Amino acid sequence: MDDIKKIHLIGIGGAGMSGIAEILINLDYEISGSDLTETPITKRLETLGAKIFYNHGASNVIEKDLVVISSAISKENLEVSEAEKLKIPIIKRAEMLANLMMLKESVAIAGSHGKTTITCILAHIFSCNDLDPTYIIGGKVESFASNAKLGKGNHILTEADESDGSFLLLRPHKAVIANIDNDHLETYNNSLEELKQSFKDFCLNTPFQGRIFANGDSTEVTEVVENLPRNVSSFGFSDKNDFQILDFTQNKDGSYFTLFDKNNNNKMSFKTNMIGKHNILNATAAITVSLDEGISYEGIKQALEKFIVIERRFQLISENVFEKDIILIDDYGHHPEELRVSINTATEVWPNREMLVVFQPHRYTRTKALFEDFVSILSDCKNLILLEIYPASEEPIKGYESEDLIKQIKAKNPKAILVNGIEEAYQEMQKFNKDNFIFLTQGAGNTSALAAKFKTEVN
């Protein structure tokens, strides 16, 4: 990239794009970008030297050497059209990421759920053990200044996004397959088999001397790595795994578990501030990679004990909502399986509390594809506030809007409530102003703004 000096990123404020922008700034490229909204992320990039345009205009790409686009940017975008007219090269975010990964020893984390959490834990463990990794993360850890960093060490840690198939552009030295679920199937002709084949192809992008770390508790993952001509290490709760999780216990303060390394006949005990079996699987994925990279058990153990929970990943926001004995947990999960895991975890940790679930569906396409699953899970919530679907630039799909969802839910649960917007949700939540409750706010749209109202209340 010696001839490329000025790089423009369309959609620079997104989690993945902003991380790449920060790395490129630190590599001394002249960075500009466009997004429609000013956010703390774009403000940070501006302080680092990026030029941000808060609009999409043809003039934004003039005299640029390269344009990078996120998967959300269409070919009709004014800047894309102008770049094509000016014959400026245009590449996808994943292609730029692939180029950056070639600079160091790379570990890519793939899966339908948990990518951000695993990458955060890995970055934390590597940093605590003086390996100073480069990382690009799709979420925010309170102990990190940013979701991206150009480190001086030999490793780059990043998420591999299957949602648009672009993770097949990556060539990591090592990879994690956390799980495979029926999400983003529109990219794969609505076929779970095609999705699994793409994960297999992704695994085959790793070199023979590399390694795949696979969740052996997942039937789909096991099918993908079975007879794969690569080095594979499996992890999970089942006794068939190379690294088996034993003696798992949890409470409101965190989780405790033992990891049995069968190949070395070695048992290691760990404690983490995270709760939920899904997070223990995430932690174990990071542990197995760290061990493979030569980090000591003691170094991993101490780092894990100091790990701060990631924002919006089953995050404890408050324990005295409305000045009552009410706990508020906020989570980003927007797939039915993620919702189920959050509800089950809250029930297991606080079994004697009544629960209010406040959920916002994300995208009309996902709601349509998983409509019956959403109805099934949400109908079982005794207390439910459903927000309008967060569209993420999608047009409504007739028959699969919020009104259709609440109609089906109310057939089984007449007490369920549909609200329009964060303020209305907040007002409805005040009606559950009772001791011994737990509030679970869940979704990938703007439910973070709802949780933020309670953060303000606490402070």
Short mmCIF file of C-alpha atoms in Angstrom, two decimals:
data_model
loop_
_atom_site.label_atom_id
_atom_site.label_comp_id
_atom_site.label_asym_id
_atom_site.label_seq_id
_atom_site.Cartn_x
_atom_site.Cartn_y
_atom_site.Cartn_z
CA MET A 1 0.00 0.00 0.00
CA ASP A 2 2.98 2.34 -0.58
CA ASP A 3 1.15 4.30 -3.29
CA ILE A 4 -1.94 4.70 -1.13
CA LYS A 5 -1.82 7.57 1.31
CA LYS A 6 -5.35 9.01 1.52
CA ILE A 7 -8.04 6.50 2.53
CA HIS A 8 -11.74 7.32 2.84
CA LEU A 9 -14.10 5.08 4.85
CA ILE A 10 -17.83 5.27 4.15
CA GLY A 11 -19.75 4.44 7.33
CA ILE A 12 -16.70 5.23 9.47
CA GLY A 13 -18.73 5.41 12.69
CA GLY A 14 -19.59 1.70 12.72
CA ALA A 15 -17.88 -0.54 15.26
CA GLY A 16 -15.84 -2.48 12.71
CA MET A 17 -15.06 0.47 10.44
CA SER A 18 -14.00 2.78 13.27
CA GLY A 19 -11.55 0.19 14.55
CA ILE A 20 -9.94 -0.15 11.13
CA ALA A 21 -9.82 3.65 10.80
CA GLU A 22 -7.97 3.97 14.10
CA ILE A 23 -5.40 1.36 13.10
CA LEU A 24 -4.85 3.09 9.74
CA ILE A 25 -4.40 6.46 11.47
CA ASN A 26 -1.74 4.93 13.69
CA LEU A 27 -0.06 3.51 10.58
CA ASP A 28 0.25 7.15 9.38
CA TYR A 29 -2.36 7.09 6.61
CA GLU A 30 -4.39 10.23 5.99
CA ILE A 31 -7.89 9.15 6.96
CA SER A 32 -11.28 10.63 6.18
CA GLY A 33 -14.72 9.17 6.47
CA SER A 34 -18.42 9.83 6.32
CA ASP A 35 -21.34 9.01 8.59
CA LEU A 36 -24.72 10.57 9.18
CA THR A 37 -24.46 10.99 12.95
CA GLU A 38 -21.86 12.45 15.28
CA THR A 39 -21.08 9.97 18.06
CA PRO A 40 -18.40 9.50 20.73
CA ILE A 41 -16.70 7.15 18.25
CA THR A 42 -16.52 9.74 15.46
CA LYS A 43 -15.45 12.44 17.92
CA ARG A 44 -12.58 10.22 19.07
CA LEU A 45 -11.47 9.62 15.49
CA GLU A 46 -11.49 13.36 14.90
CA THR A 47 -9.21 13.90 17.90
CA LEU A 48 -6.85 11.34 16.38
CA GLY A 49 -6.69 13.29 13.13
CA ALA A 50 -9.45 11.88 10.93
CA LYS A 51 -11.57 14.22 8.82
CA ILE A 52 -15.23 13.26 9.31
CA PHE A 53 -18.04 14.35 6.98
CA TYR A 54 -21.49 14.10 8.57
CA ASN A 55 -23.18 13.54 5.24
CA HIS A 56 -22.78 11.38 2.15
CA GLY A 57 -21.61 13.63 -0.67
CA ALA A 58 -19.73 13.08 -3.91
CA SER A 59 -17.12 15.70 -3.01
CA ASN A 60 -16.06 13.70 0.06
CA VAL A 61 -14.03 11.24 -2.05
CA ILE A 62 -12.23 13.70 -4.32
CA GLU A 63 -8.42 13.19 -4.34
CA LYS A 64 -8.64 9.98 -2.29
CA ASP A 65 -6.43 7.01 -3.17
CA LEU A 66 -8.74 4.31 -1.82
CA VAL A 67 -12.33 4.00 -0.60
CA VAL A 68 -13.42 1.41 1.98
CA ILE A 69 -17.10 0.54 2.40
CA SER A 70 -18.99 -1.28 5.12
CA SER A 71 -21.51 -3.98 4.27
CA ALA A 72 -24.33 -1.50 4.97
CA ILE A 73 -23.30 0.80 2.09
CA SER A 74 -25.14 0.29 -1.22
CA LYS A 75 -23.79 0.81 -4.74
CA GLU A 76 -26.23 3.72 -5.10
CA ASN A 77 -24.40 5.69 -2.41
CA LEU A 78 -23.27 9.07 -3.80
CA GLU A 79 -19.68 8.57 -2.66
CA VAL A 80 -19.49 5.09 -4.14
CA SER A 81 -20.83 6.36 -7.46
CA GLU A 82 -18.36 9.24 -7.51
CA ALA A 83 -15.43 6.97 -6.62
CA GLU A 84 -16.37 4.67 -9.49
CA LYS A 85 -16.61 7.68 -11.83
CA LEU A 86 -13.15 8.89 -10.72
CA LYS A 87 -11.76 5.34 -10.96
CA ILE A 88 -10.78 5.31 -7.30
CA PRO A 89 -10.39 1.71 -6.05
CA ILE A 90 -13.21 0.56 -3.76
CA ILE A 91 -12.80 -2.36 -1.36
CA LYS A 92 -14.92 -3.92 1.37
CA ARG A 93 -14.14 -3.52 5.05
CA ALA A 94 -13.17 -7.19 5.29
CA GLU A 95 -10.65 -6.82 2.46
CA MET A 96 -8.96 -3.96 4.29
CA LEU A 97 -9.02 -6.06 7.45
CA ALA A 98 -7.40 -8.94 5.54
CA ASN A 99 -4.60 -6.62 4.46
CA LEU A 100 -4.00 -5.47 8.03
CA MET A 101 -3.99 -9.07 9.28
CA MET A 102 -1.09 -9.88 6.95
CA LEU A 103 1.16 -7.58 8.99
CA LYS A 104 1.17 -9.83 12.09
CA GLU A 105 0.34 -13.27 13.50
CA SER A 106 -3.44 -13.23 13.26
CA VAL A 107 -6.22 -14.80 15.30
CA ALA A 108 -9.76 -14.40 13.93
CA ILE A 109 -12.85 -15.10 16.01
CA ALA A 110 -15.90 -16.33 14.11
CA GLY A 111 -19.36 -17.45 15.17
CA SER A 112 -22.99 -16.41 15.23
CA HIS A 113 -22.69 -15.21 18.85
CA GLY A 114 -19.88 -14.18 21.18
CA LYS A 115 -17.31 -12.82 18.73
CA THR A 116 -16.93 -9.48 20.46
CA THR A 117 -16.72 -11.01 23.92
CA ILE A 118 -14.06 -13.55 22.96
CA THR A 119 -11.97 -10.96 21.13
CA CYS A 120 -12.18 -8.62 24.13
CA ILE A 121 -11.10 -11.33 26.57
CA LEU A 122 -8.22 -12.33 24.30
CA ALA A 123 -7.04 -8.73 23.94
CA HIS A 124 -7.21 -8.33 27.71
CA ILE A 125 -5.25 -11.54 28.42
CA PHE A 126 -2.58 -10.72 25.83
CA SER A 127 -2.27 -7.13 27.12
CA CYS A 128 -1.99 -8.23 30.76
CA ASN A 129 0.83 -10.56 29.77
CA ASP A 130 2.86 -7.84 28.02
CA LEU A 131 2.24 -9.10 24.47
CA ASP A 132 0.85 -5.67 23.41
CA PRO A 133 -1.44 -7.01 20.66
CA THR A 134 -3.10 -5.13 17.84
CA TYR A 135 -6.85 -5.61 18.09
CA ILE A 136 -10.03 -4.57 16.32
CA ILE A 137 -13.17 -5.24 18.35
CA GLY A 138 -16.88 -4.74 17.63
CA GLY A 139 -17.67 -3.69 21.19
CA LYS A 140 -16.38 -1.52 24.02
CA VAL A 141 -14.55 -2.71 27.14
CA GLU A 142 -14.48 -0.18 29.96
CA SER A 143 -10.81 -0.96 30.68
CA PHE A 144 -9.81 -0.18 27.05
CA ALA A 145 -9.56 3.38 25.73
CA SER A 146 -10.95 2.27 22.38
CA ASN A 147 -12.24 -0.73 20.45
CA ALA A 148 -9.03 -0.77 18.41
CA LYS A 149 -5.32 -0.44 19.05
CA LEU A 150 -2.12 -0.74 17.04
CA GLY A 151 0.16 -2.67 19.38
CA LYS A 152 3.88 -3.28 19.14
CA GLY A 153 3.49 -7.02 19.66
CA ASN A 154 3.40 -9.83 17.11
CA HIS A 155 -0.35 -10.53 17.18
CA ILE A 156 -3.49 -9.08 15.67
CA LEU A 157 -6.83 -10.17 17.15
CA THR A 158 -10.05 -9.51 15.31
CA GLU A 159 -13.62 -10.61 14.72
CA ALA A 160 -14.56 -12.46 11.52
CA ASP A 161 -18.03 -11.41 10.39
CA GLU A 162 -20.11 -14.04 8.63
CA SER A 163 -23.18 -11.81 8.19
CA ASP A 164 -22.36 -10.83 4.60
CA GLY A 165 -19.94 -13.67 3.78
CA SER A 166 -16.98 -11.29 3.85
CA PHE A 167 -15.11 -13.35 6.46
CA LEU A 168 -14.07 -15.60 3.58
CA LEU A 169 -11.68 -12.83 2.52
CA LEU A 170 -9.65 -13.38 5.70
CA ARG A 171 -6.59 -15.65 5.93
CA PRO A 172 -5.95 -15.96 9.68
CA HIS A 173 -3.13 -18.01 11.15
CA LYS A 174 -5.50 -19.30 13.83
CA ALA A 175 -9.28 -19.13 14.21
CA VAL A 176 -12.02 -19.64 16.78
CA ILE A 177 -15.43 -21.04 15.80
CA ALA A 178 -17.62 -20.12 18.76
CA ASN A 179 -20.97 -21.42 17.46
CA ILE A 180 -23.18 -21.49 14.37
CA ASP A 181 -26.84 -20.48 14.45
CA ASN A 182 -29.64 -19.68 12.01
CA ASP A 183 -28.84 -15.98 11.67
CA HIS A 184 -28.09 -13.96 8.50
CA LEU A 185 -29.37 -16.85 6.40
CA GLU A 186 -30.53 -14.37 3.74
CA THR A 187 -26.85 -14.18 2.73
CA TYR A 188 -26.80 -17.96 2.26
CA ASN A 189 -29.98 -18.57 0.25
CA ASN A 190 -31.83 -19.21 3.54
CA SER A 191 -29.83 -22.40 3.94
CA LEU A 192 -28.17 -23.43 7.20
CA GLU A 193 -26.14 -25.96 5.18
CA GLU A 194 -24.72 -23.16 3.02
CA LEU A 195 -23.86 -21.19 6.15
CA LYS A 196 -22.03 -24.20 7.60
CA GLN A 197 -20.16 -24.70 4.33
CA SER A 198 -18.99 -21.08 4.50
CA PHE A 199 -17.62 -21.71 7.99
CA LYS A 200 -15.81 -24.78 6.67
CA ASP A 201 -14.34 -22.69 3.84
CA PHE A 202 -13.28 -20.10 6.41
CA CYS A 203 -11.51 -22.80 8.42
CA LEU A 204 -9.72 -23.99 5.30
CA ASN A 205 -8.36 -20.47 4.85
CA THR A 206 -6.09 -21.12 7.83
CA PRO A 207 -2.68 -22.71 7.09
CA PHE A 208 -1.87 -26.33 7.89
CA GLN A 209 0.46 -25.23 10.71
CA GLY A 210 -2.30 -23.07 12.21
CA ARG A 211 -5.08 -24.22 14.51
CA ILE A 212 -8.86 -24.09 14.79
CA PHE A 213 -10.40 -23.73 18.27
CA ALA A 214 -13.92 -25.14 18.03
CA ASN A 215 -16.90 -25.23 20.38
CA GLY A 216 -17.38 -28.97 20.64
CA ASP A 217 -20.74 -28.55 22.38
CA SER A 218 -22.23 -27.16 19.17
CA THR A 219 -23.53 -29.84 16.78
CA GLU A 220 -23.15 -27.46 13.84
CA VAL A 221 -19.55 -26.57 14.71
CA THR A 222 -18.67 -30.22 15.21
CA GLU A 223 -20.05 -31.03 11.77
CA VAL A 224 -17.97 -28.23 10.24
CA VAL A 225 -14.63 -29.32 11.74
CA GLU A 226 -15.20 -33.07 11.44
CA ASN A 227 -12.47 -34.59 9.22
CA LEU A 228 -11.16 -31.10 8.52
CA PRO A 229 -7.53 -31.30 7.31
CA ARG A 230 -6.40 -28.81 9.95
CA ASN A 231 -5.24 -28.89 13.56
CA VAL A 232 -8.37 -28.65 15.73
CA SER A 233 -8.76 -28.20 19.49
CA SER A 234 -12.29 -28.51 20.90
CA PHE A 235 -13.63 -26.91 24.06
CA GLY A 236 -16.89 -27.07 26.00
CA PHE A 237 -18.83 -28.71 28.83
CA SER A 238 -19.09 -32.12 27.15
CA ASP A 239 -16.56 -34.82 28.06
CA LYS A 240 -15.78 -35.36 24.37
CA ASN A 241 -13.86 -32.05 24.22
CA ASP A 242 -10.08 -31.63 24.37
CA PHE A 243 -10.64 -28.87 26.94
CA GLN A 244 -13.58 -29.76 29.21
CA ILE A 245 -15.28 -27.25 31.53
CA LEU A 246 -15.92 -28.77 34.97
CA ASP A 247 -17.33 -27.66 38.33
CA PHE A 248 -19.05 -24.55 36.95
CA THR A 249 -20.80 -22.38 39.55
CA GLN A 250 -22.02 -18.79 39.40
CA ASN A 251 -23.55 -16.05 41.51
CA LYS A 252 -24.13 -12.32 41.12
CA ASP A 253 -20.42 -11.63 41.67
CA GLY A 254 -19.11 -13.90 38.94
CA SER A 255 -18.36 -17.46 37.88
CA TYR A 256 -15.98 -20.21 38.93
CA PHE A 257 -14.92 -23.22 36.86
CA THR A 258 -12.20 -25.77 36.25
CA LEU A 259 -10.74 -26.43 32.79
CA PHE A 260 -9.45 -29.95 32.15
CA ASP A 261 -6.75 -30.09 29.47
CA LYS A 262 -7.05 -33.74 28.52
CA ASN A 263 -4.02 -33.87 26.24
CA ASN A 264 -1.75 -32.76 29.09
CA ASN A 265 -3.85 -34.29 31.89
CA ASN A 266 -3.93 -30.91 33.60
CA LYS A 267 -6.71 -29.20 35.54
CA MET A 268 -6.78 -25.40 35.88
CA SER A 269 -9.15 -23.36 38.04
CA PHE A 270 -10.49 -19.95 36.98
CA LYS A 271 -12.65 -17.13 38.31
CA THR A 272 -14.24 -14.39 36.22
CA ASN A 273 -16.58 -11.47 36.81
CA MET A 274 -18.79 -12.66 33.94
CA ILE A 275 -21.85 -14.84 34.49
CA GLY A 276 -23.71 -17.22 32.21
CA LYS A 277 -22.66 -20.52 30.64
CA HIS A 278 -22.33 -18.78 27.28
CA ASN A 279 -19.73 -16.44 28.75
CA ILE A 280 -17.81 -19.33 30.27
CA LEU A 281 -17.66 -20.86 26.80
CA ASN A 282 -16.42 -17.50 25.50
CA ALA A 283 -13.78 -17.31 28.23
CA THR A 284 -12.68 -20.88 27.53
CA ALA A 285 -12.23 -20.11 23.84
CA ALA A 286 -9.90 -17.25 24.81
CA ILE A 287 -8.07 -19.42 27.33
CA THR A 288 -7.35 -22.19 24.82
CA VAL A 289 -5.95 -19.70 22.28
CA SER A 290 -3.83 -18.06 24.98
CA LEU A 291 -2.40 -21.38 26.13
CA ASP A 292 -1.59 -22.27 22.53
CA GLU A 293 0.30 -18.99 22.19
CA GLY A 294 2.45 -19.90 25.20
CA ILE A 295 0.86 -17.68 27.85
CA SER A 296 1.16 -19.29 31.29
CA TYR A 297 -1.80 -20.61 33.22
CA GLU A 298 -1.05 -18.19 36.06
CA GLY A 299 -0.87 -15.26 33.64
CA ILE A 300 -4.22 -16.20 32.10
CA LYS A 301 -5.84 -16.80 35.48
CA GLN A 302 -4.79 -13.42 36.88
CA ALA A 303 -5.89 -11.59 33.72
CA LEU A 304 -9.30 -13.26 33.70
CA GLU A 305 -9.91 -12.26 37.32
CA LYS A 306 -9.30 -8.61 36.38
CA PHE A 307 -11.43 -8.64 33.22
CA ILE A 308 -14.19 -6.01 33.24
CA VAL A 309 -17.51 -6.98 31.70
CA ILE A 310 -18.05 -5.65 28.18
CA GLU A 311 -20.61 -2.93 27.63
CA ARG A 312 -24.04 -4.35 26.75
CA ARG A 313 -22.95 -7.99 27.21
CA PHE A 314 -25.12 -9.00 30.17
CA GLN A 315 -23.95 -5.85 31.89
CA LEU A 316 -25.13 -4.98 35.40
CA ILE A 317 -26.35 -1.37 35.17
CA SER A 318 -27.97 -0.85 38.56
CA GLU A 319 -29.08 -2.67 41.71
CA ASN A 320 -31.46 0.04 42.93
CA VAL A 321 -33.61 1.09 39.99
CA PHE A 322 -36.21 3.67 41.04
CA GLU A 323 -34.53 3.52 44.48
CA LYS A 324 -36.01 0.06 45.01
CA ASP A 325 -34.51 -3.43 45.24
CA ILE A 326 -34.55 -3.77 41.46
CA ILE A 327 -31.61 -5.05 39.39
CA LEU A 328 -31.13 -3.87 35.81
CA ILE A 329 -29.19 -5.99 33.30
CA ASP A 330 -28.54 -4.70 29.76
CA ASP A 331 -27.64 -7.00 26.88
CA TYR A 332 -26.99 -6.55 23.15
CA GLY A 333 -28.33 -9.95 22.06
CA HIS A 334 -30.99 -9.76 19.36
CA HIS A 335 -31.28 -13.37 18.13
CA PRO A 336 -33.84 -15.67 19.81
CA GLU A 337 -31.04 -17.89 21.12
CA GLU A 338 -29.25 -14.89 22.65
CA LEU A 339 -32.51 -13.77 24.25
CA ARG A 340 -33.13 -17.26 25.64
CA VAL A 341 -29.61 -17.42 27.11
CA SER A 342 -29.99 -14.02 28.80
CA ILE A 343 -33.34 -14.93 30.35
CA ASN A 344 -32.07 -18.30 31.54
CA THR A 345 -28.90 -16.79 33.02
CA ALA A 346 -30.87 -14.14 34.93
CA THR A 347 -33.24 -16.82 36.22
CA GLU A 348 -30.37 -19.06 37.35
CA VAL A 349 -28.45 -16.29 39.13
CA TRP A 350 -31.50 -14.58 40.68
CA PRO A 351 -34.03 -17.46 40.98
CA ASN A 352 -36.29 -15.75 43.49
CA ARG A 353 -36.82 -12.49 41.61
CA GLU A 354 -39.66 -11.62 39.31
CA MET A 355 -38.48 -10.55 35.85
CA LEU A 356 -39.46 -7.82 33.40
CA VAL A 357 -38.11 -8.31 29.87
CA VAL A 358 -37.85 -5.21 27.66
CA PHE A 359 -36.98 -6.34 24.14
CA GLN A 360 -36.42 -4.54 20.86
CA PRO A 361 -36.32 -6.69 17.68
CA HIS A 362 -33.56 -5.78 15.23
CA ARG A 363 -34.30 -5.66 11.48
CA TYR A 364 -37.47 -6.70 9.69
CA THR A 365 -35.64 -9.45 7.79
CA ARG A 366 -34.50 -11.12 11.02
CA THR A 367 -37.97 -10.78 12.54
CA LYS A 368 -39.48 -12.47 9.50
CA ALA A 369 -36.89 -15.26 9.36
CA LEU A 370 -37.19 -16.05 13.08
CA PHE A 371 -40.78 -14.93 13.73
CA GLU A 372 -42.05 -18.14 15.34
CA ASP A 373 -38.94 -18.41 17.54
CA PHE A 374 -39.45 -14.86 18.80
CA VAL A 375 -43.14 -15.52 19.48
CA SER A 376 -42.33 -18.71 21.40
CA ILE A 377 -39.69 -17.15 23.65
CA LEU A 378 -41.41 -13.81 24.26
CA SER A 379 -44.79 -15.41 24.97
CA ASP A 380 -43.22 -17.19 27.94
CA CYS A 381 -42.13 -13.89 29.52
CA LYS A 382 -44.60 -13.18 32.32
CA ASN A 383 -43.82 -9.45 32.13
CA LEU A 384 -42.92 -8.16 28.66
CA ILE A 385 -42.48 -4.72 27.11
CA LEU A 386 -41.89 -4.97 23.36
CA LEU A 387 -40.44 -2.01 21.49
CA GLU A 388 -41.01 -1.21 17.84
CA ILE A 389 -38.63 -3.04 15.50
CA TYR A 390 -35.33 -1.22 15.00
CA PRO A 391 -35.14 -1.11 11.18
CA ALA A 392 -31.39 -0.54 10.61
CA SER A 393 -32.22 1.12 7.26
CA GLU A 394 -34.59 -1.68 6.19
CA GLU A 395 -38.09 -1.10 4.84
CA PRO A 396 -40.98 -2.68 6.78
CA ILE A 397 -42.10 -6.15 5.67
CA LYS A 398 -45.85 -6.57 5.68
CA GLY A 399 -46.98 -9.22 8.12
CA TYR A 400 -43.75 -9.05 10.12
CA GLU A 401 -43.96 -5.72 11.92
CA SER A 402 -44.13 -5.08 15.65
CA GLU A 403 -47.93 -5.12 15.60
CA ASP A 404 -47.89 -8.59 14.04
CA LEU A 405 -45.43 -9.84 16.62
CA ILE A 406 -47.33 -8.48 19.62
CA LYS A 407 -50.61 -9.87 18.25
CA GLN A 408 -49.18 -13.41 18.25
CA ILE A 409 -47.57 -12.91 21.67
CA LYS A 410 -50.78 -11.57 23.23
CA ALA A 411 -52.65 -14.69 22.09
CA LYS A 412 -50.58 -16.54 24.71
CA ASN A 413 -49.68 -13.67 27.02
CA PRO A 414 -52.38 -10.95 27.16
CA LYS A 415 -50.32 -8.83 29.59
CA ALA A 416 -47.57 -8.15 27.00
CA ILE A 417 -47.21 -4.47 26.06
CA LEU A 418 -46.10 -2.85 22.79
CA VAL A 419 -44.53 0.62 23.11
CA ASN A 420 -43.23 3.15 20.63
CA GLY A 421 -39.85 4.54 21.59
CA ILE A 422 -37.50 4.72 24.55
CA GLU A 423 -39.49 7.31 26.52
CA GLU A 424 -42.68 5.27 26.36
CA ALA A 425 -40.76 2.14 27.41
CA TYR A 426 -39.28 4.03 30.37
CA GLN A 427 -42.73 5.15 31.47
CA GLU A 428 -44.10 1.60 31.29
CA MET A 429 -41.13 0.27 33.28
CA GLN A 430 -42.08 2.61 36.12
CA LYS A 431 -45.29 0.60 36.53
CA PHE A 432 -43.11 -2.32 37.73
CA ASN A 433 -41.64 -0.23 40.54
CA LYS A 434 -41.52 -3.08 43.06
CA ASP A 435 -38.83 -4.65 45.24
CA ASN A 436 -37.30 -8.00 44.31
CA PHE A 437 -37.55 -7.43 40.54
CA ILE A 438 -34.98 -7.82 37.80
CA PHE A 439 -35.25 -5.75 34.63
CA LEU A 440 -33.63 -7.17 31.47
CA THR A 441 -33.26 -4.69 28.60
CA GLN A 442 -32.28 -6.54 25.47
CA GLY A 443 -31.64 -5.68 21.82
CA ALA A 444 -29.16 -4.30 19.29
CA GLY A 445 -31.05 -1.16 18.31
CA ASN A 446 -31.29 1.86 20.60
CA THR A 447 -32.14 0.00 23.81
CA SER A 448 -28.67 1.13 24.93
CA ALA A 449 -30.24 4.58 25.24
CA LEU A 450 -32.87 3.12 27.54
CA ALA A 451 -30.20 1.56 29.77
CA ALA A 452 -28.31 4.86 29.70
CA LYS A 453 -31.32 6.59 31.31
CA PHE A 454 -30.86 4.32 34.32
CA LYS A 455 -27.10 4.93 34.37
CA THR A 456 -27.88 8.63 34.64
CA GLU A 457 -30.37 7.88 37.39
CA VAL A 458 -27.70 5.99 39.36
CA ASN A 459 -25.09 8.72 38.92
#
